[in-house]
Structure formats: C-alpha cells, structure tokens
Tab-separated table of C-alpha atoms and ligand atoms in Angstrom:
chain	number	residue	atom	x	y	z
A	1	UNK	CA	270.043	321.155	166.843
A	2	UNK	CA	270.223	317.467	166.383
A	3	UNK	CA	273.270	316.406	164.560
A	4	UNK	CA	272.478	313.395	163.521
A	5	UNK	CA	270.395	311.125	161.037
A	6	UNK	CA	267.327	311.642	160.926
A	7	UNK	CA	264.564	309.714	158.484
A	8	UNK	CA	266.616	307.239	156.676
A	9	UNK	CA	265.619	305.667	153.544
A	10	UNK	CA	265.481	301.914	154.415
A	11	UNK	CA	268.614	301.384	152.347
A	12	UNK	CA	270.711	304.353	153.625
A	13	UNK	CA	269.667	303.201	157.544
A	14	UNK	CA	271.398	299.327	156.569
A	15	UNK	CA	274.298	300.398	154.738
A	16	UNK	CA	274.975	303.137	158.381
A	17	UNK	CA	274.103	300.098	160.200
A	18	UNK	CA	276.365	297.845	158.756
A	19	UNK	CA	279.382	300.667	158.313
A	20	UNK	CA	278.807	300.917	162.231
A	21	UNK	CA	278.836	297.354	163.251
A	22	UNK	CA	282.394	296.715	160.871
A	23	UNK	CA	284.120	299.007	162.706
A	24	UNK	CA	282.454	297.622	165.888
A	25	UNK	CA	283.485	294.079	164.932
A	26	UNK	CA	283.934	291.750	168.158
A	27	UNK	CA	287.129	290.014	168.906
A	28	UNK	CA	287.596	286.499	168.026
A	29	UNK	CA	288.403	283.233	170.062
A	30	UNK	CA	289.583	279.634	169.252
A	31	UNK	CA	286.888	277.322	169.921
A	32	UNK	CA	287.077	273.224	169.966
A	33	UNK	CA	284.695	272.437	167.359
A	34	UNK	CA	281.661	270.859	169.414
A	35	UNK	CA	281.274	274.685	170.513
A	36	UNK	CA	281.657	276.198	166.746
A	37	UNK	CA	278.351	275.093	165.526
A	38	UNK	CA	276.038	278.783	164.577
A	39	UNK	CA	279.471	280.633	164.873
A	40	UNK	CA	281.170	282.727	162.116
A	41	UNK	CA	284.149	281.711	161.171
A	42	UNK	CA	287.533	283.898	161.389
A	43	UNK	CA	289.798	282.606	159.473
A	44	UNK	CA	290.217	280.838	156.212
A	45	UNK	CA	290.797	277.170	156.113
A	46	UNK	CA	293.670	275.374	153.765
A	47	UNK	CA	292.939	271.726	154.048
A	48	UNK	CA	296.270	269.937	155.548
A	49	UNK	CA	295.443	266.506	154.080
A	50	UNK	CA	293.168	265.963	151.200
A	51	UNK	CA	290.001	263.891	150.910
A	52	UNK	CA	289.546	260.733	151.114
A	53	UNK	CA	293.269	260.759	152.228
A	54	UNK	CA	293.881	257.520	150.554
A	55	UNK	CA	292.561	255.445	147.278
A	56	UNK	CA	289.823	253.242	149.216
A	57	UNK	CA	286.319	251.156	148.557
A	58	UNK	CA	283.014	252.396	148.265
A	59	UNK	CA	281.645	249.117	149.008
A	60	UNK	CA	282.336	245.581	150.173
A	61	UNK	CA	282.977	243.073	147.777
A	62	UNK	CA	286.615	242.394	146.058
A	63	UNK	CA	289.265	244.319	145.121
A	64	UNK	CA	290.741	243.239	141.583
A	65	UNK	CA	292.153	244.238	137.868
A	66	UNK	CA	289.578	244.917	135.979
A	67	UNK	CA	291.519	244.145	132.851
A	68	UNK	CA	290.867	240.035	134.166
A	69	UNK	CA	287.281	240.687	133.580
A	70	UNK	CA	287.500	238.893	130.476
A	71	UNK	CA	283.441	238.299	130.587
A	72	UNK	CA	280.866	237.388	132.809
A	73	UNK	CA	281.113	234.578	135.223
A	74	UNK	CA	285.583	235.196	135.689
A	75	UNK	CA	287.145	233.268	138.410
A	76	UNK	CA	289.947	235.133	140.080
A	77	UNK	CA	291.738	233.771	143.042
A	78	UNK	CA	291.239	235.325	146.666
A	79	UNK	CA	294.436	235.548	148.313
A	80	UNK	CA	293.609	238.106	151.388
A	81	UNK	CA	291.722	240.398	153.003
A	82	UNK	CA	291.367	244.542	153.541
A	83	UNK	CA	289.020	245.822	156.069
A	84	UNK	CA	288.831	249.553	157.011
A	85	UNK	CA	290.913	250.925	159.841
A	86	UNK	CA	294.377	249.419	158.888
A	87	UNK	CA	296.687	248.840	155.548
A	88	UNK	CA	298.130	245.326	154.900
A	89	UNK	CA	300.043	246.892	152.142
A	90	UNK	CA	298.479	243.879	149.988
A	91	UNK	CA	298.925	244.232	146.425
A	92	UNK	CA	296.783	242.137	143.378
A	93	UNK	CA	298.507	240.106	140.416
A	94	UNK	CA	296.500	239.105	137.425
A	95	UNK	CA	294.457	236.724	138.250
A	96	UNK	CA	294.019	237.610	142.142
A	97	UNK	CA	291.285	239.648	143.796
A	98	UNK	CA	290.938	240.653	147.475
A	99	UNK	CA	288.243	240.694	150.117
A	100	UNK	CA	287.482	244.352	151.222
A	101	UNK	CA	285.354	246.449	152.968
A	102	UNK	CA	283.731	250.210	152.529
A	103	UNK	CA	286.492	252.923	153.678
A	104	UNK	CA	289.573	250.114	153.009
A	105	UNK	CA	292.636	251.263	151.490
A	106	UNK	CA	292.449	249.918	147.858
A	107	UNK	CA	295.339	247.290	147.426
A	108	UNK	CA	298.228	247.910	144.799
A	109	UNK	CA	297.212	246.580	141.383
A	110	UNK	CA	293.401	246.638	142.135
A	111	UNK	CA	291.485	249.562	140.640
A	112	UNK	CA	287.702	248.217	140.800
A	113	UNK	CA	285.554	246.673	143.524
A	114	UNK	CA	283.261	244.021	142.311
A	115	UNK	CA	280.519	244.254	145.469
A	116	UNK	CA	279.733	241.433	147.209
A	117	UNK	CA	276.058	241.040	146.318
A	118	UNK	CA	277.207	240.562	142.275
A	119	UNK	CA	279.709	237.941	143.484
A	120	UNK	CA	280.306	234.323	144.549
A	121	UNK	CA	282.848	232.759	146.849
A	122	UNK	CA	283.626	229.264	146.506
A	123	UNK	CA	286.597	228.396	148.983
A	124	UNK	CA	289.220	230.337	147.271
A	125	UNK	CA	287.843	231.330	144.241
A	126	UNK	CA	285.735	234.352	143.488
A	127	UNK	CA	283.285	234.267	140.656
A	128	UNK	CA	282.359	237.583	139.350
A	129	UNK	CA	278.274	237.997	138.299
A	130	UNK	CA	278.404	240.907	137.477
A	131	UNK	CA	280.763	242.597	135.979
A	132	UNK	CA	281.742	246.127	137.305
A	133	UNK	CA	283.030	249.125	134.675
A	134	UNK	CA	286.972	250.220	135.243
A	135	UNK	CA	287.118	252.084	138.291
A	136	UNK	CA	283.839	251.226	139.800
A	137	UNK	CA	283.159	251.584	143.584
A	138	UNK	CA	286.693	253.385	144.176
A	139	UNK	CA	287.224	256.499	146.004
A	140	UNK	CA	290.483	258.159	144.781
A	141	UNK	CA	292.391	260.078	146.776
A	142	UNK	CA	291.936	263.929	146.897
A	143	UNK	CA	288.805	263.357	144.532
A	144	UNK	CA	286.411	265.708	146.712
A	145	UNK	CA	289.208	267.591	148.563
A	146	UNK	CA	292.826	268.443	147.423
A	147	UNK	CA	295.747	269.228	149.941
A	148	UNK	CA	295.853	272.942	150.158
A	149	UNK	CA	292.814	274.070	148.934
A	150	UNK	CA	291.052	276.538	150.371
A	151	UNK	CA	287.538	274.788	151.994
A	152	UNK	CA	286.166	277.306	154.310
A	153	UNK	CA	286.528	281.397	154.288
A	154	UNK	CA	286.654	283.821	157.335
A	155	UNK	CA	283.236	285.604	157.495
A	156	UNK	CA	281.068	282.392	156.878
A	157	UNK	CA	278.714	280.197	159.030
A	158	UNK	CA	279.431	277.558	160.537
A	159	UNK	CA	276.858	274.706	158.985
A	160	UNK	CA	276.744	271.420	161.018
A	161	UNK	CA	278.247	270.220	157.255
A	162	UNK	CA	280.683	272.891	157.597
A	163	UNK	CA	282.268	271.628	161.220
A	164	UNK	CA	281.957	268.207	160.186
A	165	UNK	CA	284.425	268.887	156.975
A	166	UNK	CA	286.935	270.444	159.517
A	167	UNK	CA	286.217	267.420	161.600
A	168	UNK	CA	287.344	265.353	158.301
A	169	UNK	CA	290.540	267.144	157.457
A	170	UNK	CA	291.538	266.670	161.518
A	171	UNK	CA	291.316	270.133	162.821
A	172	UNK	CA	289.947	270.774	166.239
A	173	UNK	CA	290.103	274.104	167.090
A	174	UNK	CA	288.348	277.022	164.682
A	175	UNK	CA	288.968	280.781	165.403
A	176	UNK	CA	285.614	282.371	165.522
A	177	UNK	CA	284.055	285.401	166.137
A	178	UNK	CA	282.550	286.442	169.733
A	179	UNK	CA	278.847	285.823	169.987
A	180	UNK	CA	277.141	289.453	171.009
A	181	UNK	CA	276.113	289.458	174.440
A	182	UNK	CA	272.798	290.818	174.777
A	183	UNK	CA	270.216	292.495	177.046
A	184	UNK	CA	267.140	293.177	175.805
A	185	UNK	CA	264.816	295.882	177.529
A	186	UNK	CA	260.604	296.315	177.368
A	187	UNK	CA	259.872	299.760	178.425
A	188	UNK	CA	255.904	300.824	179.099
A	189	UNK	CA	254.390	302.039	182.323
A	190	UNK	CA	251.194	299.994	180.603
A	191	UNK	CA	253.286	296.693	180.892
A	192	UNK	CA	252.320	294.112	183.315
A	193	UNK	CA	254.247	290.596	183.815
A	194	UNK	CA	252.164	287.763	182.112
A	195	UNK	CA	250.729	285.815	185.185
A	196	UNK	CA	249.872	289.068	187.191
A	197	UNK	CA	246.717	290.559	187.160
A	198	UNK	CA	245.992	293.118	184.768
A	199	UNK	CA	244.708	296.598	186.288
A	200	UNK	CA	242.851	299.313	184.054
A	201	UNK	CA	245.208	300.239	181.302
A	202	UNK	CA	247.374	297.418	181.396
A	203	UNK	CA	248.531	294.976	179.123
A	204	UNK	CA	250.682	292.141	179.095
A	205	UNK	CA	254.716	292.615	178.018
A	206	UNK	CA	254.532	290.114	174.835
A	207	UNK	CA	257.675	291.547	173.279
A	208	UNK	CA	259.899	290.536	175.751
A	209	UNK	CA	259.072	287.163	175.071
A	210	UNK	CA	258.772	288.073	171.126
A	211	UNK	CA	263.014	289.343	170.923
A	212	UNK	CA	264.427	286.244	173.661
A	213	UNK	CA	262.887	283.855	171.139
A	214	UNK	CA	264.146	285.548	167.725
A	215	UNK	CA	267.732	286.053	169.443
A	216	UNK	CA	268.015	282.719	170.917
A	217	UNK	CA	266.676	280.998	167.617
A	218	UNK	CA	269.545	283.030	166.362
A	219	UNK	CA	271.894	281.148	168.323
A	220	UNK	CA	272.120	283.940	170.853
A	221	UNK	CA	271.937	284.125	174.761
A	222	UNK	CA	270.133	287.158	175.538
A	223	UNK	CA	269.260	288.541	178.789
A	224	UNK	CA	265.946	289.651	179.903
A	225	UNK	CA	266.571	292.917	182.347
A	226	UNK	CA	263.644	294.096	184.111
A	227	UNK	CA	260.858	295.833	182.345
A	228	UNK	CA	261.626	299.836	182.635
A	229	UNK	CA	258.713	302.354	183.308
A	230	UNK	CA	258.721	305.353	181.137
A	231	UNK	CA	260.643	307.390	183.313
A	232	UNK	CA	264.357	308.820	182.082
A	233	UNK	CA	266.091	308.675	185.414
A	234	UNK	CA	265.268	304.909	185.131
A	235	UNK	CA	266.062	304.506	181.688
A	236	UNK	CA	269.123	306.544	181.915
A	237	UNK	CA	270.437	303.989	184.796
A	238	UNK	CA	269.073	301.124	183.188
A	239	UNK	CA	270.611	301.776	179.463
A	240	UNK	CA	274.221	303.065	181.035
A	241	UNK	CA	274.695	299.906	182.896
A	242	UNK	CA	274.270	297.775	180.514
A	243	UNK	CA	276.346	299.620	178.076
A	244	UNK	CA	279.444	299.177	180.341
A	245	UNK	CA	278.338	295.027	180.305
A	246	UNK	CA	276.589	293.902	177.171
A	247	UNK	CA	277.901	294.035	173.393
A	248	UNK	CA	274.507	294.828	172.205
A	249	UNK	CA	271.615	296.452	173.864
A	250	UNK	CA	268.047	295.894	172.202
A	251	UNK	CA	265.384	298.227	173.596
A	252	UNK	CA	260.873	297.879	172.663
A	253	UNK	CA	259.171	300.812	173.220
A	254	UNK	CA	259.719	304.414	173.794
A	255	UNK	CA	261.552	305.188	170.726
A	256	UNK	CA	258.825	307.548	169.221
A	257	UNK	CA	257.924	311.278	169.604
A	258	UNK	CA	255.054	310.872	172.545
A	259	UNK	CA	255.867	312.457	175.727
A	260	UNK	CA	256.926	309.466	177.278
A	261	UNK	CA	259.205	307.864	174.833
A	262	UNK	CA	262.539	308.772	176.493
A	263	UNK	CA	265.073	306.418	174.749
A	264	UNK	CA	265.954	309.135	171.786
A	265	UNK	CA	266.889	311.254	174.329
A	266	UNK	CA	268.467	309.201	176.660
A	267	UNK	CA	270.980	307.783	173.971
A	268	UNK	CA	271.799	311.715	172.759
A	269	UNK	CA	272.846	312.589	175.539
A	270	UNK	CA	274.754	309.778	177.375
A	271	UNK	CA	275.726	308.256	174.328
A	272	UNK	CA	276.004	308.848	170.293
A	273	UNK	CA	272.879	308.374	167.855
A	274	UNK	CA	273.790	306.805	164.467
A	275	UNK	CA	270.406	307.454	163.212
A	276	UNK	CA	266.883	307.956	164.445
A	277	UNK	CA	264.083	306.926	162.112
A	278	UNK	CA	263.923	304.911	158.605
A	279	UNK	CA	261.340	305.140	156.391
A	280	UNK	CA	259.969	302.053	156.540
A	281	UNK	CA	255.982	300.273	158.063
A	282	UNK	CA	255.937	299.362	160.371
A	283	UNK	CA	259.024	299.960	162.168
A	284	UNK	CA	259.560	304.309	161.595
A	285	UNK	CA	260.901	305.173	164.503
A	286	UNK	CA	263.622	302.722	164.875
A	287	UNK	CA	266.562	304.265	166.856
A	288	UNK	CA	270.525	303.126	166.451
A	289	UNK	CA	273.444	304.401	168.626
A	290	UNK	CA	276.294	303.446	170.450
A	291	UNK	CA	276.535	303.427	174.650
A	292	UNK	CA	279.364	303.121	176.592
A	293	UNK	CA	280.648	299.634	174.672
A	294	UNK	CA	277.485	298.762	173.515
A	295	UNK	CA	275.244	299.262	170.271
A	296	UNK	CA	272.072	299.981	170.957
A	297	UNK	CA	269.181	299.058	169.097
A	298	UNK	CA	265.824	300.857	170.019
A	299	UNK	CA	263.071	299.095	168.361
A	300	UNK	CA	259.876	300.723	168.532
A	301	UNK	CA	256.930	299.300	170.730
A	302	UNK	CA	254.394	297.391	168.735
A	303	UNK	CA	254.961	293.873	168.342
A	304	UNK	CA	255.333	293.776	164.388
A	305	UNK	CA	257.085	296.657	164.619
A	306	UNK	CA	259.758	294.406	166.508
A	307	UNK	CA	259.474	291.676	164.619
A	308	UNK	CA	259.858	293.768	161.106
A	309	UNK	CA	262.846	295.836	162.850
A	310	UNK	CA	264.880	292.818	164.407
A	311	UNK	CA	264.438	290.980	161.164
A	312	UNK	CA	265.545	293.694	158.891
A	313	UNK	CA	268.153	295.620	161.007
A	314	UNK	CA	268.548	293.336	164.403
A	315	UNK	CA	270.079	290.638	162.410
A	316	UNK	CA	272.035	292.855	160.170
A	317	UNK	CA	273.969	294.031	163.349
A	318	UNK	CA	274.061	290.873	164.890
A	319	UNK	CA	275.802	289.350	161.696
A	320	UNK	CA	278.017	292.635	161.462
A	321	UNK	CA	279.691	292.864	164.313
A	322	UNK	CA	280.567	288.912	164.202
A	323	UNK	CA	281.929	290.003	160.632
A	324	UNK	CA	279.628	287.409	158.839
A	325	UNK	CA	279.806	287.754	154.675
A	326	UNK	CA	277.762	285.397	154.019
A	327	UNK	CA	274.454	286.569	152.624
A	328	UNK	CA	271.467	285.182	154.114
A	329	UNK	CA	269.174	283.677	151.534
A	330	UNK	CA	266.868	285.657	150.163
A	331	UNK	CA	263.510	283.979	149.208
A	332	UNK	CA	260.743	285.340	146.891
A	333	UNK	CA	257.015	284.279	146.296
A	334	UNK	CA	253.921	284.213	144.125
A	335	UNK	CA	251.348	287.078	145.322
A	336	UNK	CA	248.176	284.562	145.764
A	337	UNK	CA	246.265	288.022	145.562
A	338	UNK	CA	246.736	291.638	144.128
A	339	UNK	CA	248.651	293.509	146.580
A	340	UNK	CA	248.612	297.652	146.433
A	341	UNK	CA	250.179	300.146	148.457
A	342	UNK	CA	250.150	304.075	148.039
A	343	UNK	CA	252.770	305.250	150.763
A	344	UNK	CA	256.420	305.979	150.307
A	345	UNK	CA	257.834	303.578	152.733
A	346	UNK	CA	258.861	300.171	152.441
A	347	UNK	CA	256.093	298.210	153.683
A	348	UNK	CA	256.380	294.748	155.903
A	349	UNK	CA	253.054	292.694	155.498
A	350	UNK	CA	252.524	289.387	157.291
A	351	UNK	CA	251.380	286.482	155.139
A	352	UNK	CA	251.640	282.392	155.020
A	353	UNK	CA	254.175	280.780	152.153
A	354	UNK	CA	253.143	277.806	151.175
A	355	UNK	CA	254.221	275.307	148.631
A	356	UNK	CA	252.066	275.282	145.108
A	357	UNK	CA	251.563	272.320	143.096
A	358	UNK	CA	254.005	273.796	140.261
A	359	UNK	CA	256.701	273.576	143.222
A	360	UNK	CA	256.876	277.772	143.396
A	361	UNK	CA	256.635	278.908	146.568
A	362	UNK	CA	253.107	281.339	147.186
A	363	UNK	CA	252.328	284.099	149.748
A	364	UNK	CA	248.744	284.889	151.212
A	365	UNK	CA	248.854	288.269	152.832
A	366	UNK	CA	246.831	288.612	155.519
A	367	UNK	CA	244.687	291.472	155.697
A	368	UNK	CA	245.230	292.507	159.246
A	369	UNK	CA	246.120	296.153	159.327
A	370	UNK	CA	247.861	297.785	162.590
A	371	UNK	CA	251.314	296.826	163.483
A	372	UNK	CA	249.880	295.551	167.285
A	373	UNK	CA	247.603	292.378	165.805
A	374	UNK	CA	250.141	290.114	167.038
A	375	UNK	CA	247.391	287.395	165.979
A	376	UNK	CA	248.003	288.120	162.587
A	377	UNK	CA	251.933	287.633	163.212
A	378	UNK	CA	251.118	283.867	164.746
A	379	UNK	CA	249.056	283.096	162.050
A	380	UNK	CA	251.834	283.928	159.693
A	381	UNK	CA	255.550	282.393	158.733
A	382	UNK	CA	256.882	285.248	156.563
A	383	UNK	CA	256.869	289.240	155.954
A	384	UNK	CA	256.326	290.134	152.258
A	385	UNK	CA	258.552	292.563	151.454
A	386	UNK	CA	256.564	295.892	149.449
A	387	UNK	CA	259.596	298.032	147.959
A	388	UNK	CA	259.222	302.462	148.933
A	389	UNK	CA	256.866	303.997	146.571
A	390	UNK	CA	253.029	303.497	145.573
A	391	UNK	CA	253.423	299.464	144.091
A	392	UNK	CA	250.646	297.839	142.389
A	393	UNK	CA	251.470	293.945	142.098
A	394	UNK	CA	248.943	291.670	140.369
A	395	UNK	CA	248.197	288.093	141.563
A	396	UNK	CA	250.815	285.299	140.482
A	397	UNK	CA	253.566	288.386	140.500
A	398	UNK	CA	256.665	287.629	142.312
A	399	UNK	CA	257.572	289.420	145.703
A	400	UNK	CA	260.391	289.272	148.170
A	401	UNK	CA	260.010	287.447	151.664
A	402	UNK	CA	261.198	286.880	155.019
A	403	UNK	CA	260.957	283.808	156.467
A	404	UNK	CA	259.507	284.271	160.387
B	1	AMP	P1	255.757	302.671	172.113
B	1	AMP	O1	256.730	302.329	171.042
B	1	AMP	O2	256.334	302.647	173.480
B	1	AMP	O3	255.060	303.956	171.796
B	1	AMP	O4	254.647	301.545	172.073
B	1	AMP	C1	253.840	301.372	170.926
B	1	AMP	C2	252.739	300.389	171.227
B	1	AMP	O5	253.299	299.133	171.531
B	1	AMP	C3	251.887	300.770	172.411
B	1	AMP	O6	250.555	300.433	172.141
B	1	AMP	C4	252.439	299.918	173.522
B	1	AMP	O7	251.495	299.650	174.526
B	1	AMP	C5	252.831	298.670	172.777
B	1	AMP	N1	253.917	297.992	173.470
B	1	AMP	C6	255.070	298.556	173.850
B	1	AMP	N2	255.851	297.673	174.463
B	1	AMP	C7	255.178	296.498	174.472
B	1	AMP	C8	255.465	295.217	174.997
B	1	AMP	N3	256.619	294.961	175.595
B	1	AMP	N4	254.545	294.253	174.832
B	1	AMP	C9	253.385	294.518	174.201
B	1	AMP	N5	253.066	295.705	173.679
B	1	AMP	C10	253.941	296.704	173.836
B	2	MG	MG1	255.812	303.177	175.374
C-alpha cells in the first residue's frame, strides 16, 4: 500500500509543496551587498538615517528667501558659495542669495533655489528672471525616507532598486537567504548528447538544456550530472548522492507508470514521497519527495511538461525554501480566439502575448497539441493558464498567463 499522495488537485499539490519547503527553509548568511542582488531578504530593515539626510538643492542656481522675491527682475546680493560634498554652515539674510549646486546642503535662511538658467549674475549681484514658488527645487530632509521606518521586509526580493536604497541609508551587509544548490538529472535510455550521432531510437537530451536555462535565469547555479539510463541501480546511486550534496534535486523523465520509469520508486523507498501526481496537462505525473537533505522534484519527461511543471511548482519550491513572500506577479490576457477545453485538469497552453493598440495585453494560443512540440514552446513567450473543469472562453475574454 502506498501511503502517500496520490492525484493532487493542482491547488492541494502547491499548498503540500509550499507546507514542505517552509519547514525545509535554508539557512541564511550576511552578504556585502554587490552579492545580494536576486537574493531574498532575511531580515527587516529600519532605516538608521533618513532620506535625503539633510535639507539640500535639487538644482544649481541660488539659494535665497523667497519672501525677497518682491517681483520679477529682484536683485539680491551673492555673498558665497555651496557645492555638494561639504557644509560651509553659510546662512542667507534678506537681501542675500547663495551660489549652489544639486545635492548641496541648503544654507540657513534660504528655503528656495532659483536655477541658474532663470537667473543672471552680474559681479555680485544676482538678478532673478524667473521667479521660483516658496520651496521650489528643495529636497527636505526625511521627505522620501524617515529615520526608523521600516523600508524593506524579510521574505522579499532583492530589486537592483531595492540594494541601491540599502546602499543609500549606508548599510553594507544584508542577511539573506541561501540560494538552493541544485543538480538537475535527464533520465532516458533514448537520450543521446547533442553533437553525437543519433542511432535508431535516439533522440537528442533537450531538457537538460531546457531546466539549466530556467534555473540560471532564476538566478540559480545548477549542476548538470550525467544523463541516467533507465535503470534503478543507476538511479538509485545517482539520486542518493546527490541527496547527501545538493539542496534541491530536479529530475526529467521517468516519473510515469511505464516499465521503465523508476524514479517513483526509487524515492519510496530510499527516501519519503510528498506526493505523486497532480491533476494538471501537461505535467500529471509530477513527483515531490524528500532525499537524504534534498527535495526532490521529478518532473515528467516531455519538454512542456518541464517547462509547465518548473514554472508552476519548480519555482514555488525554489522561492519556499529561500522563504520568499513576495508574490510573483501575476499577469492576465485577452483570448485573441475562443478557447475550449472538456477535461478536468488544469490545462497549460503555449501562446504569444502581445501588446494591443488599446494597451491590454492579448494571447494567441497556438494550436500545437502534444506536450513534446518543443517548436511550439520557442515560438511562444507565455502559458495560458485554463482553470480544472470543461471551460468555454470566448474571444476578447480575459485569461491568466505565465510569462516564459
Ligand atoms: P518519460 O517522462 O521518461 O516517460 O518521457 C516522456 C517523453 O519525453 C518521452 O517521449 C521521452 O523520450 C521524452 N524525453 C524524456 N526526457 C527527455 C529529454 N531529456 N529530452 C528530450 N525529450 C525527453
Ligand atoms: Mg523515460
């Protein structure tokens, strides 16, 4: 008797998925921040100073009162100058104004920069063309950030923006999560190395090259092991060695009920299986377990079958054990066509988002059937998403999509 779960709904299969990978979550370690870009952060973020840490110019031109700008055409008196990177302490009396540049420290008294290009500087008088409203081209201090607010929360990504506004309030080390180490497997005794010669039989081993690139455009560093024939001694070795090695194991191939798809087997009985099967196209006999250290994610062999499982449940566990919270964005479409579906599953379809001219965003499906037209996958740059149940959508209706 197999004791565990078998035939998911698509939902139930996530929320195991996820429940596995939180109590899986990987350790965390304090990076310099050159090295936190794609990382998840670990800890919340109080700002120490707050932003801009000082009143200063938005522009260069003259610091003055803008209660002397009487009317157009004032003269005020220029009696120094502020440029960015130190403070003179200067301060402005009625009737004064003061050279300064963008980023300077405003001087005491002055609370508006008249720019440069809307004045004119005879020796040491400044004639204002233009005159500025109260306040104008002054960054106050605190005005975007405030000393001790909370700017960035444990569980999100780290955007380029996001390390550059730690950068700003002078930190230089951010705890982190671990990134997953990974091996990824192919498994096929039909599987041949592109660049060899291809006997009766044979094909090529495209997912191998299918899961580096979605992991490494996913900021991981996978590692390719050698392709595994369908033989369970082999796999057994294979799978238990990594376990002791990687944080994540992701398997193509094998997972399904054929006489030489040993992987369900393998991970029942040197390992634990979380579940085996979610009711989903393509993508049904997906496998999730645990070996040795590792997670292991057995996707099954056809190419969109990868593609649809990695997106959907790859990244899922890949986010989860770094403890991401952050919710990736979810996009929808415009169905350029009727779209119809009888089975119970949820359905993957590939299809090409473009842009219309009302700014919406439209999906073409493309009617390649058979999850191994990996073609039809190049052609594409999204899934459309077809919820469980028989679905009837008409054209212009709106559908959920992943992004390839
Ligand atoms: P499997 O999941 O092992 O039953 O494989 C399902 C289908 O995917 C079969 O037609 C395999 O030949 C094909 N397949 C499995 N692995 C790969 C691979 N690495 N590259 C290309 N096709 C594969
Ligand atoms: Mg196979």
């Amino acid at each position: 008797m197999i004791d565990f779960h078998i035939s998911l709904s698509f939902d139930e299969a996530l929320a195991l998925l996820r429940d596995v990978a939180a109590r899986h979550r990987l350790d965390t370690e304090s990076l310099a921040l050159s090295r936190c870009h794609g990382r998840v952060l670990a800890e919340d973020i109080d700002a120490p100073i707050a932003l801009p840490p000082f009143d200063n110019s938005a522009m260069d031109g003259f610091a003055l009162r803008h209660a002397d700008l009487q009317d157009a055409n004032t003269i005020l008196q220029l009696t120094g100058e502020q440029f960015a990177g130190n403070s003179h302490e200067l301060s402005v009396q009625p009737g004064e104004c003061v050279r300064i540049t963008t980023g300077a420290p405003m001087p005491t008294g002055a609370d508006t920069v008249a720019i440069k290009e809307n004045s004119r500087v005879e020796g040491a008088a400044v004639i204002v063309l233009t005159p500025p409203t109260p306040g104008a081209n002054v960054r106050r201090a605190g005005e975007d950030v405030r000393e001790g607010e909370r700017v960035l929360r444990s569980g999100e990504v780290l955007t380029p923006a996001r390390v550059s506004l730690a950068a700003s309030l002078g930190i230089s080390l951010l705890r982190v999560a671990r990134k997953p180490t990974v091996a990824v497997f192919t498994t096929g005794d039909e599987l041949v190395e592109p660049g060899m010669p291809l006997a009766a039989g044979q094909i090529y081993d495209s997912n191998r090259d299918l899961l580096m690139g979605l992991l490494r455009a996913d900021g991981l560093e996978p590692t390719a092991w050698p392709r595994l024939p369908d033989d369970p001694k082999q796999v057994e070795i294979a799978l238990r060695d990594a376990g002791c090695a990687f944080d994540l194991i992701i398997t193509a191939g094998g997972v399904s009920a054929g006489e030489k798809d040993y992987l369900p087997g393998v991970l029942a009985q040197f390992g634990e299986t979380h579940f085996w099967k979610v009711k989903m196209k393509p993508g049904m006999p997906l496998l999730f377990g645990s070996l040795d250290q590792a997670r292991v994610l057995g996707l099954p062999g056809n190419p969109v079958s990868v593609l649809a499982t990695y997106l959907t449940f790859g990244r899922a566990l890949i986010d989860g054990l770094q403890g991401r919270m952050e919710a990736r964005p979810a996009w929808q479409a415009q169905l350029v066509a009727p779209l119809d579906k009888s089975h119970a599953r949820r359905e993957f379809i590939r299809g090409r988002v473009f842009s219309g001219p009302n700014g919406a965003l439209h999906v073409d499906a493309n009617p390649a059937t058979g999850s191994h037209r990996l073609r039809a996958v190049a052609d594409s740059n999204a899934l459309i998403v077809v919820p469980e149940g028989p679905q009837h959508f008409a054209a212009g209706e709106v559908v959920e999509i992943l992004p390839l």
